[in-house]
Short mmCIF file of C-alpha atoms in Angstrom, two decimals:
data_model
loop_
_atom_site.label_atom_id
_atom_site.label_comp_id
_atom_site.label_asym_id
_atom_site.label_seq_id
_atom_site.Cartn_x
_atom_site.Cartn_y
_atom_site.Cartn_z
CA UNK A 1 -3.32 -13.67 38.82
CA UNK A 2 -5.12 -10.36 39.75
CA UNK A 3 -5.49 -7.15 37.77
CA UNK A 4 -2.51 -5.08 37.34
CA UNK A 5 -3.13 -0.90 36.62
CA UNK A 6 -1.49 -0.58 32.86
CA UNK A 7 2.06 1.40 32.94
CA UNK A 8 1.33 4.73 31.16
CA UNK A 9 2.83 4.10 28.31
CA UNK A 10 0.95 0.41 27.75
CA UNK A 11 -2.13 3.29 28.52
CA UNK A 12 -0.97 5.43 25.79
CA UNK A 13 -0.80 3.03 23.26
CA UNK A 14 -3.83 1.66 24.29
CA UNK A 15 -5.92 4.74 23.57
CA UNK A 16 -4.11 6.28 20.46
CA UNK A 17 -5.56 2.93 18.88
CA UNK A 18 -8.75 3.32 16.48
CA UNK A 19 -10.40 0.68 14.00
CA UNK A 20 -9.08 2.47 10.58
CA UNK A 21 -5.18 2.64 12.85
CA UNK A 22 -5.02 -0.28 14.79
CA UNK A 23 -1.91 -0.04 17.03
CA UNK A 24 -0.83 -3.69 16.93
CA UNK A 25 2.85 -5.09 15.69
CA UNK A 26 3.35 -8.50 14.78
CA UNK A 27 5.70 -11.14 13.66
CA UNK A 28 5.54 -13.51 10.42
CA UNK A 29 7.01 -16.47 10.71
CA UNK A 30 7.75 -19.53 7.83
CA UNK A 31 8.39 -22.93 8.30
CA UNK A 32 8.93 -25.90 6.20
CA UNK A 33 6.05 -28.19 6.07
CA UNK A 34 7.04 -31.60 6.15
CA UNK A 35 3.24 -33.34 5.57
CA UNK A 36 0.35 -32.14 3.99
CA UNK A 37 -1.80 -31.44 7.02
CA UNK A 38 1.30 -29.73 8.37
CA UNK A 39 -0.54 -26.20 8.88
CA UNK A 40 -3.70 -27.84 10.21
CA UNK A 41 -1.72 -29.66 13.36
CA UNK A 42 0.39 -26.63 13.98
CA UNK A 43 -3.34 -24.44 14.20
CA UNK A 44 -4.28 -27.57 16.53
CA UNK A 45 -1.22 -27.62 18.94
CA UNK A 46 -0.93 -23.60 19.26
CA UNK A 47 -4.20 -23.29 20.55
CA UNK A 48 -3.72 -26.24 23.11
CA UNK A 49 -0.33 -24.57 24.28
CA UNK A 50 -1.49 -21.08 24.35
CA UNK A 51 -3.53 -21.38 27.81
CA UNK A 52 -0.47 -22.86 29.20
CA UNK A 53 1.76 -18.71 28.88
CA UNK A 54 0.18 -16.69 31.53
CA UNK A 55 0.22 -13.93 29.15
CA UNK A 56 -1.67 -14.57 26.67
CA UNK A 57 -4.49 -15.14 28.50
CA UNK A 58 -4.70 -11.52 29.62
CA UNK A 59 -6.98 -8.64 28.81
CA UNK A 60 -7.19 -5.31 28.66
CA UNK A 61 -10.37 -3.52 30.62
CA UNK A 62 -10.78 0.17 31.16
CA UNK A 63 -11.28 1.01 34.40
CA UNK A 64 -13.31 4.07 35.65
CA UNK A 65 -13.67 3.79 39.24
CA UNK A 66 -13.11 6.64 41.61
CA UNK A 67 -9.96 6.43 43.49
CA UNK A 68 -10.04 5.56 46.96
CA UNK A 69 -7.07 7.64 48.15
CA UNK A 70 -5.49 11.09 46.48
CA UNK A 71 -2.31 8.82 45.43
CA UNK A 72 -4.25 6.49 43.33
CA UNK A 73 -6.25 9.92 41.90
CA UNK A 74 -3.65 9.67 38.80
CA UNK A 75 -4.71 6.59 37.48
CA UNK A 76 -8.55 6.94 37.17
CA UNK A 77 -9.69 6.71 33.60
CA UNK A 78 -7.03 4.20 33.33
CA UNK A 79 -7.10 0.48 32.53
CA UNK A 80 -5.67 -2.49 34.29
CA UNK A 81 -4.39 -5.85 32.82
CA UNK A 82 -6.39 -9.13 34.19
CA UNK A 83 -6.99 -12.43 33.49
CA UNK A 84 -9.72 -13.38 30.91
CA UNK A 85 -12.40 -16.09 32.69
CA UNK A 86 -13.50 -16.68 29.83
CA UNK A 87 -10.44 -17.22 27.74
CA UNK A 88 -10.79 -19.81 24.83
CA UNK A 89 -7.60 -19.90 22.51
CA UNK A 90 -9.94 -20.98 19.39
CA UNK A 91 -11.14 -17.36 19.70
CA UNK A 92 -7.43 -16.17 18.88
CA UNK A 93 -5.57 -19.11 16.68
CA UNK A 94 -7.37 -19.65 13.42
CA UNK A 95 -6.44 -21.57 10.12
CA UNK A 96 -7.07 -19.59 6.90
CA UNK A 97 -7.06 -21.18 3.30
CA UNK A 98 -4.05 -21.32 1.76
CA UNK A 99 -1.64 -18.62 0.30
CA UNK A 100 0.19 -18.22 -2.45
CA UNK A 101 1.69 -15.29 -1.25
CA UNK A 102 2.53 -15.23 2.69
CA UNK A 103 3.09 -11.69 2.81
CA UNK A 104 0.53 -10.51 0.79
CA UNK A 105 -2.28 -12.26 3.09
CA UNK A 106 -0.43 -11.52 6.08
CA UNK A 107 -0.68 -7.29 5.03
CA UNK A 108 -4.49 -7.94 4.23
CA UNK A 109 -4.57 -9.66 8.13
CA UNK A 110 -2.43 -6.92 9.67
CA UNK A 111 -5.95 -4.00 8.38
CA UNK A 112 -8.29 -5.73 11.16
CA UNK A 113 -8.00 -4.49 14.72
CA UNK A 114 -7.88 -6.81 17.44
CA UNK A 115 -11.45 -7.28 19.56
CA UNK A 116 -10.67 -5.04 22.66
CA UNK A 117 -12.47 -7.17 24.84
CA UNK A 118 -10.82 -10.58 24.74
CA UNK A 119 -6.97 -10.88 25.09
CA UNK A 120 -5.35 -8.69 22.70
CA UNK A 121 -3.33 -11.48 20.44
CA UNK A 122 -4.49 -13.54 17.38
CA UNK A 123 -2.17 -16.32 15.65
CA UNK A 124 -2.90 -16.95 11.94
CA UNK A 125 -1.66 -20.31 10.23
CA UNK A 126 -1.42 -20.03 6.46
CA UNK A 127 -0.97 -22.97 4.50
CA UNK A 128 1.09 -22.42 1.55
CA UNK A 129 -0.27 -23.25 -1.77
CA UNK A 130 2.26 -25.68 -3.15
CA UNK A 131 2.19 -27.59 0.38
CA UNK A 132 5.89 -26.96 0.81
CA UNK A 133 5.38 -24.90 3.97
CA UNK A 134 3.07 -22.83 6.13
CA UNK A 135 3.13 -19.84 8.23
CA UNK A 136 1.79 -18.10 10.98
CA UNK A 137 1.16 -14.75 11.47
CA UNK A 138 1.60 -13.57 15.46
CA UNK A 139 -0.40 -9.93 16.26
CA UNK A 140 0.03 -9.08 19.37
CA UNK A 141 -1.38 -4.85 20.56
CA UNK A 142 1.49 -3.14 21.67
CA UNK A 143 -0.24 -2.28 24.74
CA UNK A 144 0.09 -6.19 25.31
CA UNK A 145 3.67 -6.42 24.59
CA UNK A 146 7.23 -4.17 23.22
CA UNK A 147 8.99 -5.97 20.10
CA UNK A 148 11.09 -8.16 22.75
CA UNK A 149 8.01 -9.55 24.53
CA UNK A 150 5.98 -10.18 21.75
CA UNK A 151 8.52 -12.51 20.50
CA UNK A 152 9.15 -14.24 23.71
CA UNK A 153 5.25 -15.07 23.71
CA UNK A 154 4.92 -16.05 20.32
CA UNK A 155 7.83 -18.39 21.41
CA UNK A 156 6.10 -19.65 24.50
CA UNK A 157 3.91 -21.90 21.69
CA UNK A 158 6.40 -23.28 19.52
CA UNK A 159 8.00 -26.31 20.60
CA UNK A 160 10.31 -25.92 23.96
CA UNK A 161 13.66 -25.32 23.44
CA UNK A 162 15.99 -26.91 25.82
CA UNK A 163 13.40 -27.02 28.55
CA UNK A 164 9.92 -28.23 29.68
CA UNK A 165 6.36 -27.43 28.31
CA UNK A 166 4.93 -23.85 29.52
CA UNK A 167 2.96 -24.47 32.48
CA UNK A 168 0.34 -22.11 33.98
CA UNK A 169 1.49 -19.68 36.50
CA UNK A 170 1.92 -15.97 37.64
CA UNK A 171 4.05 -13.27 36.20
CA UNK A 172 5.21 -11.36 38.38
CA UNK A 173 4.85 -7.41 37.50
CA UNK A 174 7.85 -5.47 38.72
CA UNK A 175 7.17 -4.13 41.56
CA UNK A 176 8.52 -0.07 42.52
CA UNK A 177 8.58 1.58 45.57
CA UNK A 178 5.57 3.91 46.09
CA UNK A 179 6.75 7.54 46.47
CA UNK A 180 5.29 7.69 50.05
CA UNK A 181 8.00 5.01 50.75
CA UNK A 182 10.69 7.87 50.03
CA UNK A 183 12.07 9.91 51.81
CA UNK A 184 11.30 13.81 51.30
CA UNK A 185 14.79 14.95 49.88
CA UNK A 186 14.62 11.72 47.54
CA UNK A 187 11.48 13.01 46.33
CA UNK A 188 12.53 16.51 45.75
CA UNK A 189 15.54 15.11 43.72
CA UNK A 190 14.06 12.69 41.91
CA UNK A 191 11.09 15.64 40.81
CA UNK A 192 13.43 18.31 40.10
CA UNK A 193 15.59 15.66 37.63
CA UNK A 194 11.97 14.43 35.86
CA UNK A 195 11.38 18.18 35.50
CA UNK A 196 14.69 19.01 33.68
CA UNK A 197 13.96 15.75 31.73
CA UNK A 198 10.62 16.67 30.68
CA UNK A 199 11.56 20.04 29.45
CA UNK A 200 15.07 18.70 27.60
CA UNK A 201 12.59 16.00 25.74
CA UNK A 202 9.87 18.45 25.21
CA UNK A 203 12.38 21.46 23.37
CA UNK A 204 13.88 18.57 21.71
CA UNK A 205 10.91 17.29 20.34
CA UNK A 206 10.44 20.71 18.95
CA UNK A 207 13.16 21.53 17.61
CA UNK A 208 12.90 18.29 15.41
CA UNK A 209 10.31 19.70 13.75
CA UNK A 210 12.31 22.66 12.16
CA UNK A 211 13.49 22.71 8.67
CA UNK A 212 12.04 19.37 7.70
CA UNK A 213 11.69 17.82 4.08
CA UNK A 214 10.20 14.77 3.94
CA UNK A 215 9.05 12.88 1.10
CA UNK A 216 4.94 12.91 0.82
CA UNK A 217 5.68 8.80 0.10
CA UNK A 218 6.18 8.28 3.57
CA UNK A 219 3.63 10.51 4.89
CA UNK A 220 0.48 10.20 3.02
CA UNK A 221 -2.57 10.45 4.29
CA UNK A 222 -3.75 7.09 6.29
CA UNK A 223 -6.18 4.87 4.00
CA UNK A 224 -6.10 2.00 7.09
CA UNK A 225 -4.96 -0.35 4.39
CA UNK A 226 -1.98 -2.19 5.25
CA UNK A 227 0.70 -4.06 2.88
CA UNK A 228 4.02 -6.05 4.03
CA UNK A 229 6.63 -7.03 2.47
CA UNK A 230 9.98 -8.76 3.56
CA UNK A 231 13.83 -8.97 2.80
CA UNK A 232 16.48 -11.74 3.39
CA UNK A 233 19.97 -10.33 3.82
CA UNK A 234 23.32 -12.26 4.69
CA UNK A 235 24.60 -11.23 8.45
CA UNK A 236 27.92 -12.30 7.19
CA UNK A 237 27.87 -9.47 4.20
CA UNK A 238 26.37 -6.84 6.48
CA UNK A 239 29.66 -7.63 8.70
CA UNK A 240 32.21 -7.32 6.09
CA UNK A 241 30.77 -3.73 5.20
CA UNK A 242 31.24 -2.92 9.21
CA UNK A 243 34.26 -4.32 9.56
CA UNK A 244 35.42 -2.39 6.67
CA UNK A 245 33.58 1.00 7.07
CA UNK A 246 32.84 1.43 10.78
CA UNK A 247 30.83 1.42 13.25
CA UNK A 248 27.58 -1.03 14.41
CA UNK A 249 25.40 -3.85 12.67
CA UNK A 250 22.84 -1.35 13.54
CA UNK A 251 24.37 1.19 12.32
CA UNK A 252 25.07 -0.57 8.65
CA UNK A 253 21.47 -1.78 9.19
CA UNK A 254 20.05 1.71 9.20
CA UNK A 255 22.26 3.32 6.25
CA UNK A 256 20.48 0.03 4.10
CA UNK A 257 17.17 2.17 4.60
CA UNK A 258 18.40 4.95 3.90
CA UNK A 259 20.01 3.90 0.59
CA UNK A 260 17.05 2.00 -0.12
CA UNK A 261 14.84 4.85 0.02
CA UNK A 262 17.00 6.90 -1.99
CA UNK A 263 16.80 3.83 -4.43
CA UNK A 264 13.37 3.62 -4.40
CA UNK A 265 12.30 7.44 -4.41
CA UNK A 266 14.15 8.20 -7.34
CA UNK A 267 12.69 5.44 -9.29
CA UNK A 268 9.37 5.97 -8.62
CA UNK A 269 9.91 9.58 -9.84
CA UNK A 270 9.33 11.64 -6.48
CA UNK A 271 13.02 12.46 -6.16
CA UNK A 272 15.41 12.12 -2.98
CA UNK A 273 17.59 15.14 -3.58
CA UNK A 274 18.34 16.98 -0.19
CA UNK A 275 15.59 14.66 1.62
CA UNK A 276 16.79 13.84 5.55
CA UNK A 277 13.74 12.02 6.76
CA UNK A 278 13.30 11.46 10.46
CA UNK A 279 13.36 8.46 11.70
CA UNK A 280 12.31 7.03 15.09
CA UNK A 281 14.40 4.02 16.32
CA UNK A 282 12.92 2.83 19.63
CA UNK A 283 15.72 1.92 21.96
CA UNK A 284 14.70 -0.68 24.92
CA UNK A 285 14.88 -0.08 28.31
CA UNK A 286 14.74 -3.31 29.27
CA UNK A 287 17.48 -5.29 31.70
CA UNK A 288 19.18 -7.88 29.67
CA UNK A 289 17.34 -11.19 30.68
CA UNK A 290 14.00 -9.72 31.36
CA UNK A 291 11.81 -10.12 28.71
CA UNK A 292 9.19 -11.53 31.20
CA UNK A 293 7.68 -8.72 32.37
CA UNK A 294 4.27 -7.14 31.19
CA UNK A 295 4.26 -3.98 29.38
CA UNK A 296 6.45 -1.64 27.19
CA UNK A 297 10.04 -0.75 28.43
CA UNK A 298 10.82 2.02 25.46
CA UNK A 299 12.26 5.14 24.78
CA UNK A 300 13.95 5.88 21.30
CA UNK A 301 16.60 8.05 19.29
CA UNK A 302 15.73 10.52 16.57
CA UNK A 303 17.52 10.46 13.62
CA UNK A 304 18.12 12.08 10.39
CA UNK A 305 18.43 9.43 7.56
CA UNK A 306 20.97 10.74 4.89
CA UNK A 307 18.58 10.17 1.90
CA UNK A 308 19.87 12.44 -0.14
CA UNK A 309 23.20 12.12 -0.35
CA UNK A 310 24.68 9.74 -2.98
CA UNK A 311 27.59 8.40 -1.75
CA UNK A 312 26.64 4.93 -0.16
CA UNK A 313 29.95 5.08 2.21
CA UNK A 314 29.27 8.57 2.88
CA UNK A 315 25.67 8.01 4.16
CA UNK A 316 27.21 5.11 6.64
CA UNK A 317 29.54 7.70 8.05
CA UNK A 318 26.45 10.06 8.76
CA UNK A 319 24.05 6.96 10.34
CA UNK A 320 27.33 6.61 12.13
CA UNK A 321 27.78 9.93 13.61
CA UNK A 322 24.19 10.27 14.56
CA UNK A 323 23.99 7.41 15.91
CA UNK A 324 27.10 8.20 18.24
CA UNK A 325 25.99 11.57 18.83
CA UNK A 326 22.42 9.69 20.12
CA UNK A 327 24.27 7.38 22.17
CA UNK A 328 26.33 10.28 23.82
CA UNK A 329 23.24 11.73 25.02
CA UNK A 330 21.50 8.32 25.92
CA UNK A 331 17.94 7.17 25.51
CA UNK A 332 16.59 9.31 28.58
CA UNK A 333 17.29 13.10 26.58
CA UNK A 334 16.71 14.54 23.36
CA UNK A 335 13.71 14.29 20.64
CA UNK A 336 13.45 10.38 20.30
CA UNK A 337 12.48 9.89 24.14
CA UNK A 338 9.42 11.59 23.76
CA UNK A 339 7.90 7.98 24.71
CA UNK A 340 8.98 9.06 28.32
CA UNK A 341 7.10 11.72 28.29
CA UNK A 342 3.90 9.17 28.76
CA UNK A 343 5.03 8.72 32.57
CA UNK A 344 4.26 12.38 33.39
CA UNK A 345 0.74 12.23 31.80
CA UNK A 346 -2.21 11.52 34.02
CA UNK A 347 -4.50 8.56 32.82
CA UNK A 348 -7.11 10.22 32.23
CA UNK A 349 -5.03 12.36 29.96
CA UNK A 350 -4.10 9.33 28.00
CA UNK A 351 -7.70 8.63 27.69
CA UNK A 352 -8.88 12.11 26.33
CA UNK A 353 -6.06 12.91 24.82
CA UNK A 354 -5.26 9.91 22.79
CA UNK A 355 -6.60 10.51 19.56
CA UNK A 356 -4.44 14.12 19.45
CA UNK A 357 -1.59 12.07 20.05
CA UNK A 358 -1.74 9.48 17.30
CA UNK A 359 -2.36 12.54 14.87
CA UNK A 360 0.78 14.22 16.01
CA UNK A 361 3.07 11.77 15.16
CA UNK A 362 3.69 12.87 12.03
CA UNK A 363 5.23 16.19 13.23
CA UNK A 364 7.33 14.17 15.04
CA UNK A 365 8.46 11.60 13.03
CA UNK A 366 8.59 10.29 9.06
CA UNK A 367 9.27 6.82 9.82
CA UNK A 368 9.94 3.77 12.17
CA UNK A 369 12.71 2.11 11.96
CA UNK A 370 13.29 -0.54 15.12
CA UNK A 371 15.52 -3.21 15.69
CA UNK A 372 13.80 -6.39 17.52
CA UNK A 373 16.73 -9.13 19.10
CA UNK A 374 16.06 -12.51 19.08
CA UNK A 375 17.98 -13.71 22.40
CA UNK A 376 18.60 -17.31 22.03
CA UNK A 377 15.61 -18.26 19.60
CA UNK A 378 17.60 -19.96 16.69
CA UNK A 379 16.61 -23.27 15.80
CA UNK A 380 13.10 -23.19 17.12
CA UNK A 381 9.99 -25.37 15.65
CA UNK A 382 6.25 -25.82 15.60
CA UNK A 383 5.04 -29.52 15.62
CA UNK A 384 8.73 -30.53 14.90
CA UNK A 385 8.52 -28.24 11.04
CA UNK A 386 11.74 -25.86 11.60
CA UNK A 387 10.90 -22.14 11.37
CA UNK A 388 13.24 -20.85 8.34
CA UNK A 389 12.18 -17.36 8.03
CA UNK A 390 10.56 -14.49 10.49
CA UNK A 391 10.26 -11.05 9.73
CA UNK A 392 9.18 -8.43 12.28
CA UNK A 393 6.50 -6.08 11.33
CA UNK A 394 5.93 -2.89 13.15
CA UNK A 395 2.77 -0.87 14.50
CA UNK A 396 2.01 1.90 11.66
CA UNK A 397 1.45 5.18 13.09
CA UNK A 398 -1.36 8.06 12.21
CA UNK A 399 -0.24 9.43 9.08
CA UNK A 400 2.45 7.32 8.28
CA UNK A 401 3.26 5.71 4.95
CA UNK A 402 6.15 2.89 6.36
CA UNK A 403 7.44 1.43 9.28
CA UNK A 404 10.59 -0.88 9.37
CA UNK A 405 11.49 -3.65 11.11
CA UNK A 406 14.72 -5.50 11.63
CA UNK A 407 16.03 -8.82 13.16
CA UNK A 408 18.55 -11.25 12.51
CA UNK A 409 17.97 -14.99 12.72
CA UNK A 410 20.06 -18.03 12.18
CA UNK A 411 23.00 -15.63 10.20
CA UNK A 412 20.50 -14.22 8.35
CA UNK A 413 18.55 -10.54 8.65
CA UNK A 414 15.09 -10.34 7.59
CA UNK A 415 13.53 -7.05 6.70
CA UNK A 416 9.84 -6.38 7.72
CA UNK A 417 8.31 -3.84 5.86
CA UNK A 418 4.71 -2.49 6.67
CA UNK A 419 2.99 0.43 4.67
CA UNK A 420 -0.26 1.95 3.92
CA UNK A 421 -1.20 -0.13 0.80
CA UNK A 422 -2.78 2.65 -1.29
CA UNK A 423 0.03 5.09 -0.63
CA UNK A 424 2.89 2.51 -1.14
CA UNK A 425 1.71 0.05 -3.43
CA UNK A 426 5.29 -0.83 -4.91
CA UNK A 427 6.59 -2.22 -1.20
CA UNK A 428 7.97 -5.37 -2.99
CA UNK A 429 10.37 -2.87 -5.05
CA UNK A 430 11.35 -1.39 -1.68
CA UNK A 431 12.13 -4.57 -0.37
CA UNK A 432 14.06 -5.85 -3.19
CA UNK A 433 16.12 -2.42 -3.08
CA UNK A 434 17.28 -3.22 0.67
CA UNK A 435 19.04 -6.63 -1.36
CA UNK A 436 20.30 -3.90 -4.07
CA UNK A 437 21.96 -1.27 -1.56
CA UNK A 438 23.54 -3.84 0.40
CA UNK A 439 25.36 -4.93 -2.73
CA UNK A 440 26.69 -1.55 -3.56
CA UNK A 441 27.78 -1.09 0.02
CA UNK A 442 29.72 -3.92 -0.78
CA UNK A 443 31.44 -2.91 -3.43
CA UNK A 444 31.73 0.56 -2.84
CA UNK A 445 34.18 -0.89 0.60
CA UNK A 446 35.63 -3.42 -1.71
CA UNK A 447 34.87 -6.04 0.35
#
């Protein structure tokens, strides 16, 4: 394996990432514990499979060196991807004492940054308190990995499904023509659409910021503290309110947060009347099938969630209709592809102007809301204990009070909620009001 230069926006990510606002996602995972020293052997057997997956073994170095020809000119101040030779998975799988309250430790876990200079993953086994099961807590920095991949490497050292041990070996980075392998008109086209894309994203982005009214709950000032929470739903429910009402899973899946919030604001007393927070919902780019490859395939749609309006059935028509209208453009125009925008940025930009970035995000955004698929992982196992529960937990932003995550497993969907502890500390009652707004939806579509 040799170095690889980071994609911009794996460089982006990279730099808007600080000690109090670490920029790493994650994944929490339960299991049933079927012996005492259950969480002990699974610690044991994760850090003797994870040299095995190529990627986890990789670092992240910046990279300074002066270019050695005026293409390459773009990516000085940059970073590149590389092996680790000194890679030692006890440095990154750990056993902590046991918890009485999975989430709770893992929010407390998701505060500390990774180390920048080893491979940037950790795995934390929790052993519950009762003995009746364990979990582990996957971080992985999202210059590492998108929702997608992280998942597929945290599977890489759970027991093989279907199929052999991971063995060592390359990944292959996709590879792209360089632009001096074009020819000239290609070029010209190819700059001329990037331009009109740049500028359609950029007065989008813009415009998004106009006649906002946001709740201060969800954009507080950053403390760096960090709380989760999580919420089991039944699949099965959430398809009787779309089959009855319209539209996506996703769609029903993103009028639950909005409900929810409404739910939540008004009983905590800061109100949700004519609130329409924005909400980022990254969109990937990836080929079905292709989880392999290194690095972030993104862009995203902007959305207005209808918090404020009190009809439940009414506020699935508008997810609905935004979503459509989203769609209809695709993920490569409007406000929520701003993401994009990280191609067109030299890396040396993405170097100085990282922290400027991370503290703009809140003009651009209230909240993240992100959908991660589990292709084909049902069933799966550490050390033979079957995982029952996982909930995704998403990268809080710079001035961000919440971020959302979303993924279905085994016909169930699991909420993961992250927040700034001191801003949010009621997340459980946010969680618990996903279950609530689910059952009105359910009722209010008679189904």
């Amino acid at each position: 394996m040799t170095a690889v230069p980071l994609a911009p926006l794996d460089l982006a990510f990279w730099n808007i990432d600080s000690a109090e606002h670490p920029m790493h996602l994650g994944a929490l995972g339960i299991f049933e514990a079927h012996s005492p020293d259950a969480a002990a052997r699974a610690a044991e057997l994760l850090a003797a499979r994870a040299p095995a997956v190529p990627g986890l073994r990789m670092r992240i170095r910046d990279t300074w060196q002066p270019p050695f020809a005026p293409r390459r000119a773009l990516a000085f101040g940059g970073a590149t991807r590389e092996p680790d030779p000194h890679f030692d998975p006890l440095d990154h799988v750990r056993l902590q004492a046991p918890a009485a309250d999975f989430h709770a430790r893992a929010g407390r876990l998701m505060e500390r940054p990774l180390q920048r200079g080893r491979p940037p993953w950790e795995a934390h086994v929790l052993p519950g308190a009762d003995g009746a099961g364990f979990a582990v807590l996957f971080k992985f920095h999202h210059a590492l990995a998108d929702g997608l991949r992280a998942l597929t490497l945290a599977a890489g050292i759970l027991d093989p499904v279907g199929g052999p041990e991971p063995r060592p070996g390359a990944e292959r980075p996709r590879r792209e023509r360089p632009p001096e392998a074009r020819g000239l008109p290609e070029r010209l086209r190819g700059a001329l659409t990037d331009a009109g894309r740049v500028l359609d994203i950029g007065a989008a982005a813009a415009l998004s910021t106009l006649d906002v009214r946001s709740s201060a709950a969800l954009t507080a000032a950053s403390s760096g503290t960090r709380r989760v929470a999580g919420a089991v739903l039944d699949l099965d429910d959430v398809h009787r309110v779309r089959k009855s009402a319209g539209g996506t899973v996703n769609d029903v899946l993103i009028a639950l947060v909005a409900g929810a919030l409404r739910r939540w604001l008004d009983e905590r007393g800061d109100g949700s009347e004519g609130l329409a927070p924005r909400a980022l919902i990254p969109v990937s780019k990836r080929r079905p099938r292709t989880a392999h490859p290194q690095g972030n395939r993104l862009s995203g749609y902007l959305a207005r969630l209808p918090v404020g309006d009190p009809d439940p059935l009414s506020r699935l028509a508008a997810v609905r209709t935004a979503m459509d209208r989203n769609k209809d453009a695709g993920p490569g125009r409007g406000a929520g592809a701003v993401a994009l925008l990280a191609d067109h940025v030299p890396a040396l930009g993405h170097r100085l102007g990282g922290p400027l970035v991370g503290q703009a995000a809140r003009l651009w955004f209230d909240l993240l809301v992100t959908s991660v698929p589990l292709p084909g992982l049902g069933g799966l196992r550490l050390d033979g204990h079957p995982l029952t529960e996982v909930y995704p937990l998403a990268p809080l932003a710079r001035g961000h009070s919440l971020a959302v995550a979303v993924s279905t497993y085994r016909g169930r969907v699991h909420y993961g909620l992250v927040a700034d502890a001191r801003a949010v500390p009621d997340l459980d009652r946010l969680a618990a009001a996903l279950t609530e707004e689910l059952g009105t939806l359910l009722t209010a579509c008679d189904c």
